[in-house]
Amino acid sequence: MMGLMASEETRTMTPPTVRSSAAHDAGEPGGPSTRAWTTRLLVLGIVLSALNLRPAITSLGALLEEVRDGLGMSGSVAGLLTSVPPLCFAVFGVMAPRLARRFGAGAVVCAGMAAIATGLAIRPYAGGTAGFLAASALALMGIAVSNVLMPAIVKQWFPDRVGSMTGVYSMGLALGTSLAAAVTVPVSDALGGSWQSGLALWAGLAVAAILPWLPFVRGRADGKESGREESPEPAPAGSARVEAPRLRIARSRTAWALAVFFGLQATAAYITMGWMAQIFRDAGVSAGTAGLLLALTMAMGVPLAFVIPRLATRLPHQGPIVLALGICGLIGYAGLYLAPADGAWAWALLLGVANCAFPLALTMVGMRARTGPGVAQLSAFAQSTGYLISIPGPLLVGVLYQHSGGWGLPITLMSALMVPQIVVGWLAGRNRTVEDEAGR
């Protein structure tokens, strides 16, 4: 994998940004061995962080029925619970670029991992629905800022390997997602059927993710003490840093297309993570098997999350990939509607392919802007706007399910939303950058 990454020449609309040494940005001596060590540490931090960006959600999806019973939630309140992730991502994600300029991206991601660990550790034992939601929001705040900053970190440190590094990050994210879906129920059963223990165990993984970022926190502090300007864009050692001008992202049609595409794929993803296991359970599938089906859906992102970004960076237009993923989603939803139990494994696989619109969206964020600061601004806009768009989806599914008494209407809604997702994804995949469209 590392050999493939090293040989990749990413397609970009303009020459890649000049990258400073990792050691220089981390405040370390600039020797070759130090630079190599720091780069490896950064890759480890990216992978461990990615592993932590979805277990808070998919572990809950696997145990949603037990949590509902334990906390006395109605279907509508459970729908609200599945809408909390995109709400937090929208509210807190928009703060990430400003925090990164103030404290450094490494420090913000490190703090994000600490917030995830704390939230996951206390939410099963917070007592009542309100405490559960508040602790979940703390963990989701850490996920939100990390979500936004990861594409910018990849563009900043690996400008010539955007596809490969986005793939590595996306693979880690998909692996963490599927792992949480697969093992949460068996671990809960092994711990005496305690859903609290099954949810709390994921805090340990977040604690491990804090460690690789600690040197980058210190490096940022050293940079500030030495008088370096607080630009998130690296510059060659010995050169002056220039603060990148802020773009008027809202003037860019490409940014809006990408934001809507991000929002619609997030809607599908969070409906899937929050409700798909319940759809299978209501069709007569056991809880353990339903968790494995959800895990299969999430696990499809492990290989495809590496392949799709690499393929996307080699194409002048990413629309054909958007179309292929959308068709897989439409077939999967049709199967859930017509024969949810009989073809369960096929539908789970197809929906897993469709969910790979997420790594594609991340890759397009990195390709639709020229610089690290530009990517950070576009990422914040696309993700915050997109997650705002996605908020009603899981809640509406819960309401439709409760009032219709079945899954026909919710699945019809999911299928209908796939059509505009394909359209705006095609527009977002065009070969252009937001700097060309967003006036200064």
XYZ file of C-alpha atoms in Angstrom:
440
model
C 0.000 0.000 0.000
C 2.775 2.431 0.897
C 4.438 1.688 -2.431
C 1.250 2.528 -4.290
C 0.932 5.748 -2.328
C 4.466 6.775 -3.099
C 4.038 6.224 -6.827
C 0.738 7.992 -7.189
C 0.590 11.191 -9.193
C -2.697 12.824 -8.257
C -4.680 14.572 -10.966
C -5.271 18.180 -9.970
C -6.491 21.200 -11.836
C -3.392 23.158 -10.886
C 0.146 22.231 -9.832
C 0.171 20.757 -6.308
C 0.878 22.956 -3.326
C 4.467 22.967 -2.144
C 4.732 20.900 1.020
C 6.990 21.728 3.896
C 8.659 18.964 5.797
C 6.553 17.312 8.443
C 9.289 17.935 10.934
C 9.321 21.668 10.234
C 5.567 21.987 10.806
C 5.749 19.848 13.939
C 8.495 21.960 15.420
C 11.083 19.173 15.198
C 14.625 19.246 13.767
C 14.499 18.893 10.022
C 16.736 15.847 9.514
C 15.589 13.146 7.055
C 15.091 10.514 9.766
C 13.025 12.919 11.856
C 10.912 13.878 8.852
C 10.264 10.203 8.034
C 9.386 9.425 11.657
C 7.013 12.373 11.876
C 5.301 11.470 8.608
C 4.747 7.908 9.804
C 3.357 9.212 13.078
C 0.997 11.476 11.160
C -0.237 8.558 9.024
C -0.814 6.540 12.212
C -2.740 9.442 13.711
C -4.901 9.745 10.592
C -5.687 6.018 10.578
C -6.492 5.804 14.307
C -8.618 8.936 14.100
C -10.510 7.529 11.125
C -11.221 4.343 13.068
C -12.987 6.486 15.702
C -15.237 8.572 13.465
C -18.202 6.160 13.238
C -18.302 3.605 16.133
C -20.265 6.118 18.233
C -23.022 5.839 15.620
C -22.954 2.249 14.344
C -22.545 0.722 17.807
C -25.747 2.524 18.753
C -27.500 1.362 15.574
C -26.749 -2.270 16.421
C -28.255 -1.852 19.920
C -30.939 0.716 19.126
C -33.806 -1.524 20.233
C -32.125 -2.264 23.582
C -31.305 1.413 24.126
C -34.887 2.395 23.283
C -36.233 -0.117 25.793
C -33.673 0.809 28.431
C -34.332 4.544 28.170
C -38.048 4.319 27.368
C -37.821 5.993 23.937
C -40.638 6.163 21.421
C -39.984 5.622 17.701
C -40.046 9.366 17.092
C -37.522 10.043 19.866
C -35.307 7.271 18.473
C -35.558 8.988 15.098
C -34.423 12.193 16.797
C -31.495 10.273 18.287
C -30.424 9.104 14.826
C -30.605 12.743 13.634
C -28.247 14.007 16.359
C -25.030 13.032 14.469
C -25.660 15.198 11.382
C -26.922 18.050 13.595
C -23.715 18.020 15.640
C -21.593 17.681 12.521
C -23.268 20.731 10.993
C -23.082 22.896 14.123
C -19.574 22.010 15.276
C -17.979 21.252 11.917
C -18.229 24.858 10.767
C -15.976 25.872 13.674
C -13.120 23.575 12.632
C -11.208 25.875 10.198
C -11.204 28.752 12.699
C -10.031 26.455 15.498
C -7.312 25.059 13.226
C -6.041 28.548 12.424
C -5.964 29.399 16.116
C -4.549 26.213 17.634
C -3.333 24.101 14.706
C -5.078 21.186 13.033
C -3.155 18.606 15.080
C -4.223 20.149 18.383
C -7.861 20.323 17.279
C -7.930 16.680 16.148
C -6.218 15.634 19.396
C -8.861 17.476 21.418
C -11.521 15.888 19.205
C -10.290 12.393 20.040
C -10.367 13.294 23.753
C -13.963 14.497 23.394
C -14.926 11.241 21.672
C -13.337 9.159 24.429
C -15.055 11.130 27.183
C -18.470 11.145 25.536
C -18.452 7.430 24.752
C -17.298 6.539 28.262
C -20.049 8.436 30.064
C -23.082 8.284 27.772
C -24.290 4.755 28.670
C -24.250 5.697 32.360
C -25.440 9.328 32.117
C -28.952 8.364 33.192
C -32.024 9.065 31.083
C -32.507 10.197 27.516
C -31.302 13.770 28.109
C -27.983 12.644 29.609
C -27.518 10.088 26.849
C -28.073 12.772 24.195
C -25.721 15.259 25.910
C -22.875 12.742 26.168
C -23.465 11.666 22.577
C -23.250 15.310 21.507
C -19.848 15.642 23.214
C -18.483 12.650 21.309
C -20.044 13.871 18.074
C -18.462 17.298 18.541
C -15.042 15.639 18.470
C -16.037 13.664 15.391
C -17.332 16.808 13.660
C -14.111 18.835 13.829
C -12.045 15.808 12.798
C -14.382 15.130 9.859
C -13.791 18.616 8.502
C -10.039 18.800 9.084
C -9.027 15.412 7.679
C -9.322 16.411 3.972
C -7.366 19.610 4.717
C -4.657 17.670 6.590
C -4.340 15.268 3.650
C -4.108 18.158 1.155
C -1.624 20.015 3.376
C 0.774 17.167 4.118
C 0.276 14.918 1.072
C -0.643 17.212 -1.864
C 0.742 14.743 -4.403
C -1.060 11.760 -2.827
C -4.573 13.060 -2.217
C -6.243 9.946 -3.683
C -4.128 7.408 -1.815
C -4.202 9.173 1.536
C -7.927 9.857 1.265
C -8.271 6.156 0.535
C -6.231 5.204 3.614
C -8.326 7.536 5.771
C -11.581 6.277 4.245
C -10.530 2.653 4.723
C -9.867 3.306 8.390
C -13.219 5.010 8.732
C -15.031 2.130 7.015
C -13.177 -0.440 9.124
C -14.127 1.296 12.368
C -17.716 1.590 11.174
C -18.082 -2.079 10.272
C -16.170 -3.322 13.314
C -18.492 -1.475 15.680
C -21.550 -2.838 13.887
C -20.222 -6.413 13.942
C -18.886 -6.838 17.471
C -21.029 -4.563 19.649
C -23.891 -7.065 20.029
C -21.653 -10.140 20.676
C -19.573 -8.197 23.199
C -22.722 -6.991 24.936
C -23.972 -10.578 25.127
C -20.602 -11.733 26.480
C -20.830 -9.056 29.174
C -24.158 -10.368 30.402
C -26.437 -8.630 27.933
C -25.447 -5.149 29.099
C -25.936 -2.622 26.309
C -24.139 -0.058 28.466
C -20.897 -2.058 28.394
C -21.265 -2.729 24.668
C -21.415 0.997 23.947
C -18.778 2.121 26.464
C -16.004 -0.170 25.224
C -15.387 2.052 22.179
C -14.006 4.802 24.396
C -10.758 2.813 24.656
C -10.138 3.063 20.914
C -10.523 6.848 21.101
C -7.990 7.042 23.937
C -5.444 5.253 21.725
C -6.064 7.794 18.937
C -5.063 10.715 21.174
C -1.430 9.619 21.475
C -0.086 10.111 17.906
C -1.345 13.709 17.826
C 0.436 14.850 20.989
C 3.725 15.759 19.213
C 1.748 17.860 16.720
C 0.118 19.766 19.576
C 3.567 20.569 20.956
C 4.812 21.405 17.468
C 2.078 23.984 17.019
C 2.919 25.556 20.343
C 6.593 25.732 19.379
C 5.650 27.354 16.091
C 3.674 30.042 17.875
C 6.493 30.715 20.306
C 8.894 31.187 17.417
C 6.653 33.781 15.862
C 5.324 31.730 12.960
C 2.077 32.999 11.494
C -0.990 30.939 12.158
C -1.752 29.848 8.618
C -2.860 26.224 8.249
C -1.087 26.031 4.877
C 2.508 24.753 5.069
C 5.324 26.646 3.419
C 8.856 25.587 2.539
C 11.398 25.984 5.311
C 12.952 29.442 5.291
C 10.173 31.043 3.216
C 7.651 33.613 4.355
C 4.170 32.430 5.203
C 1.293 34.156 3.469
C -2.173 33.999 4.950
C -4.499 32.623 2.270
C -7.464 34.897 1.520
C -10.858 33.616 2.545
C -13.014 32.497 -0.342
C -16.641 33.441 -0.764
C -17.559 29.793 -0.998
C -21.292 30.446 -1.193
C -20.759 32.023 -4.640
C -19.450 28.770 -6.064
C -21.941 26.515 -7.845
C -19.518 23.634 -7.504
C -19.376 24.154 -3.723
C -23.170 24.090 -3.530
C -23.399 20.978 -5.702
C -20.814 19.288 -3.507
C -22.624 20.384 -0.323
C -25.981 19.004 -1.529
C -24.315 15.793 -2.710
C -22.625 15.479 0.671
C -25.934 16.074 2.429
C -27.879 13.497 0.442
C -25.224 10.798 0.765
C -25.041 11.558 4.508
C -28.826 11.211 4.714
C -28.609 7.748 3.154
C -25.650 6.773 5.334
C -27.216 7.791 8.638
C -30.542 6.217 7.780
C -28.622 3.037 6.980
C -26.506 3.145 10.140
C -29.444 4.047 12.345
C -32.243 1.924 10.913
C -31.056 -0.866 8.602
C -30.442 -3.360 11.400
C -33.967 -2.666 12.654
C -35.396 -3.189 9.151
C -33.846 -6.661 9.052
C -34.935 -7.463 12.613
C -38.517 -6.522 11.816
C -38.315 -8.832 8.782
C -37.530 -11.758 11.086
C -33.713 -11.663 11.093
C -32.063 -12.256 14.479
C -30.348 -9.381 16.282
C -26.887 -10.900 15.838
C -27.394 -11.513 12.120
C -28.834 -8.026 11.649
C -25.692 -6.616 13.221
C -23.560 -8.684 10.840
C -25.598 -7.448 7.867
C -24.999 -3.869 8.965
C -21.324 -4.740 9.397
C -21.205 -6.101 5.825
C -22.694 -2.850 4.539
C -20.091 -0.832 6.388
C -17.263 -3.277 5.528
C -17.781 -2.762 1.806
C -16.211 0.629 2.359
C -12.889 -0.920 3.439
C -11.635 -2.041 0.002
C -13.724 0.382 -2.047
C -12.726 3.377 0.070
C -9.163 2.852 -1.134
C -10.027 2.050 -4.746
C -12.612 4.778 -5.395
C -10.500 7.817 -4.374
C -7.568 6.560 -6.470
C -9.870 6.036 -9.444
C -11.554 9.399 -8.929
C -8.265 11.322 -9.004
C -7.452 9.750 -12.379
C -10.704 10.814 -14.023
C -11.377 14.320 -15.341
C -15.031 13.918 -14.316
C -16.216 11.877 -11.313
C -19.853 11.751 -12.489
C -19.716 8.168 -13.818
C -18.673 6.920 -10.370
C -21.567 8.842 -8.803
C -23.967 7.190 -11.269
C -22.656 3.663 -10.628
C -22.941 4.044 -6.853
C -26.449 5.489 -7.172
C -27.666 2.567 -9.266
C -26.378 0.132 -6.636
C -28.326 2.072 -4.011
C -31.564 1.999 -5.991
C -31.309 -1.768 -6.508
C -30.545 -2.293 -2.825
C -33.555 -0.262 -1.709
C -35.805 -2.152 -4.142
C -34.609 -5.390 -2.582
C -35.284 -4.139 0.941
C -38.809 -3.229 -0.134
C -39.637 -6.476 -1.943
C -37.731 -9.197 -0.049
C -35.846 -7.833 2.965
C -35.094 -11.200 4.574
C -34.729 -13.503 1.568
C -32.071 -11.414 -0.157
C -30.703 -9.711 2.933
C -27.018 -10.333 2.215
C -27.294 -9.081 -1.377
C -29.107 -5.903 -0.319
C -26.595 -5.253 2.439
C -23.740 -5.619 -0.047
C -25.319 -3.296 -2.638
C -26.104 -0.624 -0.055
C -22.534 -0.916 1.187
C -21.316 -0.087 -2.322
C -23.741 2.856 -2.493
C -22.449 4.187 0.833
C -19.022 4.627 -0.763
C -20.333 7.963 -1.998
C -18.759 9.266 1.220
C -15.077 8.644 0.321
C -15.892 9.901 -3.169
C -17.263 13.124 -1.681
C -14.134 13.542 0.470
C -11.943 13.047 -2.572
C -13.874 15.629 -4.563
C -13.476 18.099 -1.687
C -9.712 17.691 -2.038
C -9.869 18.055 -5.827
C -12.222 21.030 -6.029
C -9.813 23.451 -4.297
C -6.157 24.221 -4.997
C -4.683 24.783 -1.516
C -4.890 23.451 2.030
C -6.765 26.532 3.316
C -9.089 26.352 0.311
C -9.822 22.700 1.030
C -10.461 23.521 4.714
C -12.964 26.240 3.759
C -14.662 24.043 1.155
C -14.708 21.075 3.541
C -16.318 23.136 6.300
C -18.920 24.555 3.904
C -19.740 21.265 2.179
C -19.864 19.208 5.368
C -21.694 21.729 7.569
C -24.250 22.566 4.868
C -24.509 18.928 3.875
C -25.105 17.690 7.402
C -27.769 20.372 7.891
C -29.496 19.001 4.800
C -29.261 15.457 6.183
C -30.822 16.171 9.582
C -34.506 15.613 8.670
C -33.896 12.263 6.940
C -33.375 9.856 9.863
C -36.013 11.677 11.925
C -38.542 11.467 9.097
C -37.845 7.759 8.694
C -38.608 7.228 12.389
C -41.861 9.177 12.140
C -42.970 7.359 8.955
C -42.116 4.011 10.508
C -44.052 4.712 13.681
C -47.171 6.090 11.988
C -47.332 3.715 9.013
C -46.488 0.605 11.012
C -44.035 -0.684 8.417
C -41.021 0.063 6.266
C -42.711 0.642 2.894
C -42.903 4.440 3.114
C -39.424 4.924 4.674
C -37.785 2.791 1.979
C -39.687 4.678 -0.726
C -38.320 7.919 0.716
C -34.767 6.548 0.668
C -35.133 5.514 -2.976
C -36.559 8.897 -3.989
C -33.644 10.778 -2.413
C -31.128 8.773 -4.431
C -32.203 10.448 -7.696
C -31.233 14.045 -6.788
C -28.075 12.655 -5.169
C -26.996 11.313 -8.555
C -27.817 14.621 -10.285
C -25.906 16.921 -7.917
C -23.047 14.425 -7.636
C -22.653 14.559 -11.403
C -22.466 18.365 -11.231
C -19.982 18.295 -8.342
C -17.734 15.940 -10.290
C -16.979 18.437 -13.060
C -13.340 19.455 -13.571
C -13.159 22.873 -11.864
C -12.105 24.505 -8.597
C -13.938 26.784 -6.196
C -11.188 29.402 -6.496
C -12.306 29.934 -10.102
C -15.923 30.496 -9.044
C -15.767 32.084 -5.578
C -14.927 35.789 -5.816
C -12.485 37.184 -3.260
